Amino acid sequence: MTDTSNLETALVLFSGGQDSATCLAWALDRYARVETVGFEYGQRHGVEMQARLDVRGSMAAQFPHWGERLGEDYVIDLAGYGAIAESALTADRAIEMQENGLPSTFVPGRNLVFLTVASALAYRRGHDVMVGGMCETDFSGYPDCRRETIDAMQSALSLGLDRKIALETPLMFIDKSETWALAHKLGGAELVELIRHDTHTCYTGDRSTLHAWGHGCGVCPACELRARGWEGWTQAA
Ligand code: ZN
């Protein structure tokens, strides 16, 4: 990971899920000023957008020293991209494994698009660091979540913007139980409870039931992964 201890500000790619909320806390712990960016690309569920606001609000209220550091939030409309990238996340298709071994929730090139668009915002806002929750440890094997891909993007963006941009991925090599452990390390039981309650990960947008691990349908791949991670963490803790 790049040493960014002397850099002051960061832009966090923030979806309102467990991973990006943990990344937001990580950034607030580390940088003097933090801004967030989210993307609307035809997600089926406004719950994700609501979760973003809830998490930001709760973090600022419950951790005042973070609240002082938390700056603007930006939501960028990528509906045109969403129309191209149509998949189980963005259209009414079943969540299943495809012949190429990727789940139908794979949105082609999503992180490449997000990072490129976010870099324009980072450039305008004077951020040299962007933080994202990409992770190559867990089930999905999304090729645009691999650190090798992120390294290539970091080079491409730095060249194309003629300015050194660091892409920080604090979750890249840890699993979901270690992500809970990281949240606990950053903000104790209070942050764990905030993330459990306020974040949204479930593919179906179900928030009717609060499980031990958070809200969700309990059966989709995202819920299964989140539940397994919670179990692993609570058993280890
Ligand atoms: Zn679910």
CSV table of C-alpha atoms in Angstrom, one decimal, residues 9-11 33-37 70-74 76 117-130 163 165:
chain,number,residue,atom,x,y,z
A,9,THR,CA,-7.5,14.6,2.0
A,10,ALA,CA,-9.2,11.7,0.3
A,11,LEU,CA,-12.2,11.0,-1.8
A,33,ARG,CA,-10.7,16.0,5.2
A,34,VAL,CA,-12.8,13.3,3.5
A,35,GLU,CA,-15.4,13.6,0.8
A,36,THR,CA,-17.6,10.9,-0.6
A,37,VAL,CA,-18.9,10.0,-4.1
A,70,LEU,CA,-16.4,14.7,6.8
A,71,GLY,CA,-17.0,17.0,3.8
A,72,GLU,CA,-19.2,17.1,0.8
A,73,ASP,CA,-21.1,14.1,-0.7
A,74,TYR,CA,-21.5,13.8,-4.5
A,76,ILE,CA,-23.1,11.2,-10.1
A,117,VAL,CA,-15.4,9.4,-13.2
A,118,ALA,CA,-14.3,9.7,-9.6
A,119,SER,CA,-10.8,10.8,-10.6
A,120,ALA,CA,-12.3,13.8,-12.5
A,121,LEU,CA,-14.0,14.8,-9.3
A,122,ALA,CA,-10.9,14.2,-7.3
A,123,TYR,CA,-8.9,16.3,-9.7
A,124,ARG,CA,-11.4,19.2,-9.4
A,125,ARG,CA,-11.6,18.9,-5.6
A,126,GLY,CA,-7.8,18.6,-5.1
A,127,HIS,CA,-7.7,15.1,-3.8
A,128,ASP,CA,-4.6,13.0,-4.5
A,129,VAL,CA,-6.0,9.9,-2.8
A,130,MET,CA,-9.1,7.9,-3.7
A,163,ARG,CA,-0.9,14.2,-11.4
A,165,ILE,CA,-3.3,9.8,-7.9
